[in-house]
Coordinates of C-alpha atoms and ligand atoms in Angstrom, one line a residue:
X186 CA -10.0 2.5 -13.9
X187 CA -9.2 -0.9 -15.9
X188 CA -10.8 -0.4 -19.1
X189 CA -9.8 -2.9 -21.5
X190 CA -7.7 -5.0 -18.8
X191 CA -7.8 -8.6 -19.1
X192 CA -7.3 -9.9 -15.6
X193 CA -7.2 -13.8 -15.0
X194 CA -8.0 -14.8 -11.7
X195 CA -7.2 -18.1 -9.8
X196 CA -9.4 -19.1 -7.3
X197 CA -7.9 -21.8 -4.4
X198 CA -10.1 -23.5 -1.7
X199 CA -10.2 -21.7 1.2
X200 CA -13.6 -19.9 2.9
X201 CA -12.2 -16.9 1.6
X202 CA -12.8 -17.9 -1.6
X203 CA -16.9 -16.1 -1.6
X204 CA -14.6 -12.8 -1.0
X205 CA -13.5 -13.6 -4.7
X206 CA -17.2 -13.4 -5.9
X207 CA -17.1 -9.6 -4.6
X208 CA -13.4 -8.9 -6.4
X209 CA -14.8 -9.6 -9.8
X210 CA -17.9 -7.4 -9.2
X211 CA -15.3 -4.9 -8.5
X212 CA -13.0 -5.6 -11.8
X213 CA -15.8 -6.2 -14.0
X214 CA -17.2 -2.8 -12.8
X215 CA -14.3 -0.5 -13.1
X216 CA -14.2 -2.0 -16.9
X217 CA -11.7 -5.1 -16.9
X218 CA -12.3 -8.6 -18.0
X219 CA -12.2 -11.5 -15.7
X220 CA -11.6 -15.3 -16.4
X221 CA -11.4 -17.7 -14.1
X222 CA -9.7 -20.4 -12.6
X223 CA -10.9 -22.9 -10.1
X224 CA -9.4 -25.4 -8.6
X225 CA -10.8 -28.4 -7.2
X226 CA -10.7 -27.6 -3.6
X227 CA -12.3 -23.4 -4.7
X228 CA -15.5 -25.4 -6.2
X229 CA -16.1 -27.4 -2.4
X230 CA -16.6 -23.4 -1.5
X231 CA -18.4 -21.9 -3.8
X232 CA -19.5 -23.0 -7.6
X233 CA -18.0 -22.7 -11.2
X234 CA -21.7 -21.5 -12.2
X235 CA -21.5 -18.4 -9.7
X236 CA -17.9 -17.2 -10.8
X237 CA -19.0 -17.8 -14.0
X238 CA -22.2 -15.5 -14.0
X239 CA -20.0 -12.4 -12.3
X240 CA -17.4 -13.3 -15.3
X241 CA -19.3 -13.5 -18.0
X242 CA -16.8 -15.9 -19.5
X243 CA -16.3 -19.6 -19.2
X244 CA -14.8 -20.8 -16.1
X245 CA -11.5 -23.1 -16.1
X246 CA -11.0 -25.9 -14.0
X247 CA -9.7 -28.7 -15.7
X248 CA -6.4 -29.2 -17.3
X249 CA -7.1 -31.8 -19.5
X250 CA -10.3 -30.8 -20.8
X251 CA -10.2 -31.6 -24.9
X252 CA -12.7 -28.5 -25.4
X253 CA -10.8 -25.9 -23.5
X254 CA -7.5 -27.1 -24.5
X255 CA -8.8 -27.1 -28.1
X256 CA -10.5 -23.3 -28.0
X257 CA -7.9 -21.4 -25.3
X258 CA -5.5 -23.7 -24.0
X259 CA -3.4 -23.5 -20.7
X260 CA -0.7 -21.4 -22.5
X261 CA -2.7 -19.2 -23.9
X262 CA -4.7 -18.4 -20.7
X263 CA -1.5 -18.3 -18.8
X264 CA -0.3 -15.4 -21.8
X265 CA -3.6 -13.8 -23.1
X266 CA -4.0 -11.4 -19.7
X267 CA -1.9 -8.4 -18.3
X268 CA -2.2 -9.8 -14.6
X269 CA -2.8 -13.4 -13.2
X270 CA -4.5 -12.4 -9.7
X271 CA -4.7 -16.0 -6.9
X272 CA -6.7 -15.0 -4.4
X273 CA -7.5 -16.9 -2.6
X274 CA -4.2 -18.1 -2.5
X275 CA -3.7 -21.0 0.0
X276 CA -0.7 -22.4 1.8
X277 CA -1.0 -25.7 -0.4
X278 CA -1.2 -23.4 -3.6
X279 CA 1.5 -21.3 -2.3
X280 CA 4.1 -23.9 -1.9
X281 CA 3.3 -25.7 -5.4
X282 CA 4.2 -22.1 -6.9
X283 CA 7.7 -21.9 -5.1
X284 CA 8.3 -25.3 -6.5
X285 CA 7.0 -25.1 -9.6
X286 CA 4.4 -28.1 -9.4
X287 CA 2.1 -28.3 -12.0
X288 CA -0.5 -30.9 -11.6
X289 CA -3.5 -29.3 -12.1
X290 CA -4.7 -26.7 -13.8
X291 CA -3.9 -23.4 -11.7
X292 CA -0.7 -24.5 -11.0
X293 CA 0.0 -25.4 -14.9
X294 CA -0.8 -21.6 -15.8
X295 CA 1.0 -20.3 -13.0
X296 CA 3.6 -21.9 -14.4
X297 CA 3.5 -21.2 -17.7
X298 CA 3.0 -17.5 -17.3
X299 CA 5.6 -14.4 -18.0
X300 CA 2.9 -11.4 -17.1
X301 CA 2.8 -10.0 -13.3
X302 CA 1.5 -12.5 -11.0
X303 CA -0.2 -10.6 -7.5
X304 CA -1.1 -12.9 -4.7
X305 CA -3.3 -13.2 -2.0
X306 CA -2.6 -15.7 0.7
X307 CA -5.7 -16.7 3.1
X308 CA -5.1 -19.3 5.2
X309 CA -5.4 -20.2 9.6
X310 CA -2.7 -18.1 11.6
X311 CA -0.8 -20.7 12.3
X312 CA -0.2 -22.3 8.7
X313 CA 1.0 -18.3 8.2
X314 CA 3.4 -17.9 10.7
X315 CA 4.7 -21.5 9.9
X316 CA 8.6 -21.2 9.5
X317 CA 7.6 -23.5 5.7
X318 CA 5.0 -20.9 4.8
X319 CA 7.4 -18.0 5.3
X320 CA 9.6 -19.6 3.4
X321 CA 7.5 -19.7 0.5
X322 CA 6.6 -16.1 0.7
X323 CA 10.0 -15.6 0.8
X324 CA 10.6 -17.6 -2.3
X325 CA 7.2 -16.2 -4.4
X326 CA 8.6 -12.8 -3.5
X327 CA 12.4 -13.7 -4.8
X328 CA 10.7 -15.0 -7.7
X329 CA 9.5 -11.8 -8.3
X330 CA 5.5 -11.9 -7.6
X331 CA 3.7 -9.6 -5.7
X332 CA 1.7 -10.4 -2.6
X333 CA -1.2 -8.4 -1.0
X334 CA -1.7 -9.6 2.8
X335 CA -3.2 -11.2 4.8
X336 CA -4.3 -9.0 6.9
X337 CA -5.1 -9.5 10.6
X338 CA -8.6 -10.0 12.0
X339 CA -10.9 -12.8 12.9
X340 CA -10.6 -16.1 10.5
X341 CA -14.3 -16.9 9.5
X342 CA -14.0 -20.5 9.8
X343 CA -12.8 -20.9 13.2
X344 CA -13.3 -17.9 15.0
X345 CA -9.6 -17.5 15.7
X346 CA -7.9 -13.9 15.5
X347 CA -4.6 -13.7 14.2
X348 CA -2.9 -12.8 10.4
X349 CA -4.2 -14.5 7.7
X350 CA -7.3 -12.8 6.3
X351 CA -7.1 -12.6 3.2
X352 CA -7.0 -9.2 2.2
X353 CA -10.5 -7.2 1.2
X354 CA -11.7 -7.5 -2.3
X355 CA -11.5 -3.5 -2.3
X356 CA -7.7 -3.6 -1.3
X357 CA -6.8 -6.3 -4.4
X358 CA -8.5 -4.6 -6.4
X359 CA -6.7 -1.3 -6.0
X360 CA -3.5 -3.3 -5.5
X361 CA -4.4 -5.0 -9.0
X362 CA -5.2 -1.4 -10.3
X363 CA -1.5 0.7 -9.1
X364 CA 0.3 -2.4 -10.2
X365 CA -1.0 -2.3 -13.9
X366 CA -0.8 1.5 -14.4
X367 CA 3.0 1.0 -13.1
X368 CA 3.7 -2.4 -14.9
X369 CA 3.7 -2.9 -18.4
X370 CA 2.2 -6.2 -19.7
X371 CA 5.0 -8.7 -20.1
X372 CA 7.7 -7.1 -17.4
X373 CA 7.5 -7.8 -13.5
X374 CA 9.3 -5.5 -11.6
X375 CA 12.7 -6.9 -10.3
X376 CA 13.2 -6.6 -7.0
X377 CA 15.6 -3.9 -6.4
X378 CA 19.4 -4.0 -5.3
X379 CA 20.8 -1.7 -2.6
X380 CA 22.3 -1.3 0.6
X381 CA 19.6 -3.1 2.6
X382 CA 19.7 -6.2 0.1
X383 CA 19.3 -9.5 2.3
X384 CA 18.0 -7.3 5.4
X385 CA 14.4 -8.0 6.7
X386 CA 12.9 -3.9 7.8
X387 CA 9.9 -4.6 9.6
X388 CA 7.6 -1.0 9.8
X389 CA 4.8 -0.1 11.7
X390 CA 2.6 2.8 10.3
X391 CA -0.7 4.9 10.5
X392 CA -3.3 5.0 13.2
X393 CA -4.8 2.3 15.2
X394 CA -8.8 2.3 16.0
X395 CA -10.1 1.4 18.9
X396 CA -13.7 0.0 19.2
X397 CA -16.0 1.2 21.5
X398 CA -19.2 -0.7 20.5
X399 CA -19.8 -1.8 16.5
X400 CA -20.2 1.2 14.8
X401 CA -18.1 3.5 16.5
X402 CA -14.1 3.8 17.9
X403 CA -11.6 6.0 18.8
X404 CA -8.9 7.3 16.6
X405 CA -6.1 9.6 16.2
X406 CA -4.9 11.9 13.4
X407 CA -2.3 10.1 11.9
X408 CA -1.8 10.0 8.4
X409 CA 0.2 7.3 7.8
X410 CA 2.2 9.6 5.0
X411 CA 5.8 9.1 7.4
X412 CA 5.9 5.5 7.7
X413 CA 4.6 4.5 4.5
X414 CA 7.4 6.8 3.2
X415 CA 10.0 5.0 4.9
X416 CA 9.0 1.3 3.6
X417 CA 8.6 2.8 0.3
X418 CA 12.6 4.0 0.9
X419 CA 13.7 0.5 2.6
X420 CA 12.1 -1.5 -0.6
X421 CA 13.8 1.3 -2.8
X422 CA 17.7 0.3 -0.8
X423 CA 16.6 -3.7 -1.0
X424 CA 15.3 -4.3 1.6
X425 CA 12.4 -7.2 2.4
X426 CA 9.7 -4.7 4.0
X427 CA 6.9 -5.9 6.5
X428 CA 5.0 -2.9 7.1
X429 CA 2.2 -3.5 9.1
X430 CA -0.2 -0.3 8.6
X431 CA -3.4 0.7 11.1
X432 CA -6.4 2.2 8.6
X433 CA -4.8 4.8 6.5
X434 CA -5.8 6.8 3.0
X435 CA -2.3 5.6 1.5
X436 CA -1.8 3.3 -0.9
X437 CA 0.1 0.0 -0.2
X438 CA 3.9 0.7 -0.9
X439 CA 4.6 -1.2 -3.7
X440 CA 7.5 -4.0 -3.3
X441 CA 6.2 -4.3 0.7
X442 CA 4.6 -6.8 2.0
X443 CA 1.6 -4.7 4.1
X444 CA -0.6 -6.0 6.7
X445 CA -3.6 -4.1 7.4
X446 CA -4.9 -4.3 11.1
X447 CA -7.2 -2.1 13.3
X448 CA -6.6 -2.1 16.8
X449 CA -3.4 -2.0 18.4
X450 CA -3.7 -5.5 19.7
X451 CA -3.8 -6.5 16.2
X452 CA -0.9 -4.4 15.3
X453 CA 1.3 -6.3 18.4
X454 CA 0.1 -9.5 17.1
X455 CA 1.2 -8.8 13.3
X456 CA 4.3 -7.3 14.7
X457 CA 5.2 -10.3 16.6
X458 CA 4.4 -12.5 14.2
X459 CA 6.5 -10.7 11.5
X460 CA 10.0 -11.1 13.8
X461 CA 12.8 -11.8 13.1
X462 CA 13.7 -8.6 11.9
X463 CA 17.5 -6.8 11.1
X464 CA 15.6 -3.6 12.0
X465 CA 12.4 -2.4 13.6
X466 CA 10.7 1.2 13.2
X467 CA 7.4 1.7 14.4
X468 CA 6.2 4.9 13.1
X469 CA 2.5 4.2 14.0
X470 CA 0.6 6.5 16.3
X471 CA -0.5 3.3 18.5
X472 CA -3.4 4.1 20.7
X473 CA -2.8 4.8 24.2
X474 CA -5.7 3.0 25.3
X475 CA -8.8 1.1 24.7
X476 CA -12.4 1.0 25.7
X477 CA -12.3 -1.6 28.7
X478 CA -15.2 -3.7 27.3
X479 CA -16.7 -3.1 23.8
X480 CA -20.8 -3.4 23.7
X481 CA -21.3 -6.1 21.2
X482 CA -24.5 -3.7 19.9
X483 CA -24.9 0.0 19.1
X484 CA -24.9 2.0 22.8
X485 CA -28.3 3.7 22.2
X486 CA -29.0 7.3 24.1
X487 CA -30.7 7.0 27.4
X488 CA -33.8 8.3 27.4
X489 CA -32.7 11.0 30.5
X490 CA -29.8 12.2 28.6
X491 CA -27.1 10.4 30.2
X492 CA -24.3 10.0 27.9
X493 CA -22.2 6.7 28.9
X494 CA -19.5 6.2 31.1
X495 CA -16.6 4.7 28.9
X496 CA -13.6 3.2 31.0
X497 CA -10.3 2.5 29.4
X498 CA -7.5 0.4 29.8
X499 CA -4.1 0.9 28.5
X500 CA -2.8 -0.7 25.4
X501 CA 0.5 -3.0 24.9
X502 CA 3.2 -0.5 23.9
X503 CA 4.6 -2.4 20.5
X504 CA 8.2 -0.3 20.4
X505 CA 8.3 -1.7 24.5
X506 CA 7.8 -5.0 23.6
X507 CA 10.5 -5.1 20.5
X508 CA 13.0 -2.5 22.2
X509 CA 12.4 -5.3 25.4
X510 CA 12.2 -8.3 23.1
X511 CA 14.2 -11.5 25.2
X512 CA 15.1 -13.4 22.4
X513 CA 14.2 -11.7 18.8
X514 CA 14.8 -8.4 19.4
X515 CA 16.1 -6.4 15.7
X516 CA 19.7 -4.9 16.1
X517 CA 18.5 -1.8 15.8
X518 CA 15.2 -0.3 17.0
X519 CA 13.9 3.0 15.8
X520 CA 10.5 4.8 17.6
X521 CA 8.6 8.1 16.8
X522 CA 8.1 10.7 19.8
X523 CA 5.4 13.2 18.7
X524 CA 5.2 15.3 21.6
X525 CA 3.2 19.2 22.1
X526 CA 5.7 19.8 24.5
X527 CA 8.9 19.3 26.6
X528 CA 10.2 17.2 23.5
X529 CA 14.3 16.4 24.1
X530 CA 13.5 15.6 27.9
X531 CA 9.9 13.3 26.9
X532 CA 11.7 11.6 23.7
X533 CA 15.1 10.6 26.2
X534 CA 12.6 9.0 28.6
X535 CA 11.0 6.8 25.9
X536 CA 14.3 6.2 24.5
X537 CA 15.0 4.1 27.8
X538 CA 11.7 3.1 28.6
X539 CA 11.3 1.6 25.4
X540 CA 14.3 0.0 24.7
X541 CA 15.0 1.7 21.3
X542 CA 18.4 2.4 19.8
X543 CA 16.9 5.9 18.3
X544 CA 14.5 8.3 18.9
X545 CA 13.0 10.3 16.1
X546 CA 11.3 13.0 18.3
X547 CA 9.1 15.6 16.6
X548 CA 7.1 18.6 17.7
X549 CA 3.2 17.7 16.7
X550 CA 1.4 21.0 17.7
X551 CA -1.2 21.8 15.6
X552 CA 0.3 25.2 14.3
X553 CA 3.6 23.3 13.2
X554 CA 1.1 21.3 10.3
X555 CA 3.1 18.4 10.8
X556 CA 0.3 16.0 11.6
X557 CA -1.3 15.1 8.0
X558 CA 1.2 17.4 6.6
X559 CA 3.9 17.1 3.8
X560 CA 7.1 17.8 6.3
X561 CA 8.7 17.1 9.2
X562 CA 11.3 18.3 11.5
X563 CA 13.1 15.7 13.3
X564 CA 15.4 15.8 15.8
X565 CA 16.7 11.9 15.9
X566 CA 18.4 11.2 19.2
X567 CA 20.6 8.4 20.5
X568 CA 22.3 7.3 23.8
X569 CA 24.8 9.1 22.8
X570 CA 23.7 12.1 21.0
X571 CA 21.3 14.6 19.2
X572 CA 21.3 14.8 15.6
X573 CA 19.6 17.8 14.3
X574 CA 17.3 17.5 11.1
X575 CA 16.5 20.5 9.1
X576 CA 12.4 20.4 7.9
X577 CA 12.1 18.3 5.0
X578 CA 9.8 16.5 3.1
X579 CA 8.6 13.2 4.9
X580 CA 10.0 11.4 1.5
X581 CA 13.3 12.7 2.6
X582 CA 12.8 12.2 6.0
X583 CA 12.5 8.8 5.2
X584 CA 14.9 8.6 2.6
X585 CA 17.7 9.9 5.1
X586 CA 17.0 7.7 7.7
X587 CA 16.8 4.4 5.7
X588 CA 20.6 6.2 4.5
X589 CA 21.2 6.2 8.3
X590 CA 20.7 2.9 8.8
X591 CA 22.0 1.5 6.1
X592 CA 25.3 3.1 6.6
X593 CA 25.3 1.8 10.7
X594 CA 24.7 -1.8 9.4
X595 CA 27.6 -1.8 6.5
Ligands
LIG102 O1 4.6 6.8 24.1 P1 4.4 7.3 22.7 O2 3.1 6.9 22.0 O3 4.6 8.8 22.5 O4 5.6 6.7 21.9 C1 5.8 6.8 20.6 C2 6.6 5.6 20.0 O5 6.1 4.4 20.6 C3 6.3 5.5 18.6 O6 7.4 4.9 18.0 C4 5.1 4.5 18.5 O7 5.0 3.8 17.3 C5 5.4 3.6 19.7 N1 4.3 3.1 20.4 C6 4.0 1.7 20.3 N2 2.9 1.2 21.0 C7 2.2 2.0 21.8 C8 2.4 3.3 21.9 C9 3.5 3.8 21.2 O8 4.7 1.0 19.5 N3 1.2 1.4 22.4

């Protein structure tokens, strides 16, 4: 809950911006107070006089407006709230922040401010995966702001799949909500110092789904727990952490920047795009396969009882394609083998297969408990060797293996 939280919110023009409608039916619900902040390009999307109904309080959009400045002015705003929340956030926005432009109003607040600043970048593919854009996120997050996305899906202007979704108003929202019950008002978390410091750890995490028609798809019962654990450990050594999570009850690690994607040809495409990387470990249970076409409506039952024929084709293998990489591969490249059987001989065939350094191979039968469970027992094996784990928790697990590679890059 946010009871009594004053949240300000800056809206930027992008279609995502009608998303930002729903976010502040969610804040205003769980008890916080929203102002807002357009800008000139959020109003060409959707209108001052709708934010302003879901508000309840005047909406901003002018920085030299005598009666705002005169009742509030742009200091004030940018002090009188425990969170500044963009979202959208555009590329445009974005790079005015890193610089610290200030010519309109938004940007003037932005500016201004010393509480926690959480951002929300929407924007085409493309503009994301630009070397400038990545700069800036690189930058915003130096600078010590927290960002929430994009995620990867279908953009709803052009059509185009790719990263750069903004992320759902129900994700901010709890993003907004763990930041302020671990932040107080005026402090932003540093970013912390450690052995990974300067080192990009690029994660992959949870389970994919795989659509078989709209409503329904195939999944697997991975938790998620182990590889959020680890880029919660990499962001605790230093490290910048792209962990790139299929759907999964865990909360974002805080200090990562998480993409949130379905199917595993989403995760291969936020993968890629996330490269170059000191260090790769995909700890997501990546479907196998998928549902050779997906029905674009609900498969209905046949009236003779039939069920339907489903085929499947196989998925890209993400660790393959990384382990493989020609040109970006990370120095080191870490994969998961959850096997039910024959594990040392199944996890040394992946380990050449798929081109990794190391092998974390674990026995996933369902009267170990290890699947949704608390612990793990690992047995982590090498070209040259295998490396005995006792069972410990999957914080530890995670904790002695972002140890491991820390030690291997000094
Ligand atoms: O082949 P298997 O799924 O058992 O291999 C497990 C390892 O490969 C894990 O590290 C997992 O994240 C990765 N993997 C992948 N893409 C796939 C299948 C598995 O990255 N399509």
């Amino acid at each position: 809950m946010l009871t009594d939280k004053r949240v300000l919110l800056i809206i930027s023009g992008g279609i995502a911006a009608y998303k930002s409608l729903d976010l502040v039916r969610r804040l205003r619900q769980s008890g916080c107070t929203v102002t807002a902040i357009m800008t000139s390009g959020a109003q060409q999307f959707i209108t001052p006089l709708a934010v302003g109904a879901l508000t309840a309080t005047p909406v901003y959009t002018e920085l030299f407006d005598r009666e705002a400045e005169q009742d509030v002015g742009h200091i004030r705003l940018a002090r009188d709230h425990d969170m500044i929340v963009v979202a959208p956030a555009t590329a445009d926005l974005m790079a005015k922040m890193c610089h610290g432009l200030a010519d309109d109003l938004a940007t003037a607040v932005l500016l201004a401010s010393d509480i926690p600043i959480l951002v929300a970048p929407a924007m085409n593919p493309k503009m994301w995966s630009n070397p400038a854009t990545q700069r800036n996120v690189a930058c915003l997050k130096e600078d010590g702001k927290f960002l929430i996305g994009p995620n990867s899906g279908e953009m709803a202007e052009s059509g185009e799949s790719g990263v750069g979704r903004m992320a759902e108003p129900f994700e901010i929202a709890d993003a907004i909500e763990s930041h302020l019950a671990e932040t107080t008002p005026t402090v932003v978390d540093p970013l912390p110092v450690g052995p990974l410091s300067g080192r990009h750890i690029l994660i992959t995490s949870g389970p994919t789904h795989e659509p078989i028609d709209p409503v329904r798809y195939i999944a697997n019962r991975s938790s998620g727990k182990q590889g959020h654990a680890i880029a919660a450990a990499a962001v605790a050594a230093g490290a910048r952490v792209t962990l790139i999570s299929g759907p999964v009850e865990q909360p974002d690690p805080i200090g990562a920047s998480v993409i949130h994607v379905q199917t595993a040809a989403e995760m291969l495409s936020a993968v890629s795009s996330a490269l170059p990387a000191d260090v790769a470990i995909m700890a997501a249970a990546v479907a196998d396969w998928r549902v050779a076409s997906q029905d674009s409506n609900k498969i209905k039952k046949d009236a003779n009882g039939a069920p339907p024929a489903l085929s499947f084709v196989e998925n890209p293998d993400i660790l393959a394609s990384i382990g493989n990489h020609p040109d970006q591969r990370p120095a080191l490249v870490v994969g998961f083998a959850a096997e039910t059987q024959n594990l040392l001989e199944n996890a040394r065939g992946k380990l050449q297969r798929k081109g990794a350094d190391w092998i974390l191979a674990n026995d996933v039968s369902p009267e170990t408990g290890i699947m949704g469970g608390d612990t793990n027992t690992i047995r982590l094996l090498s070209a040259e060797k295998v490396e005995d784990w006792p069972s410990l928790s999957k914080d530890d697990v995670a904790r002695r293996l972002i140890d491991k590679i820390a030690a291997t890059l000094a």
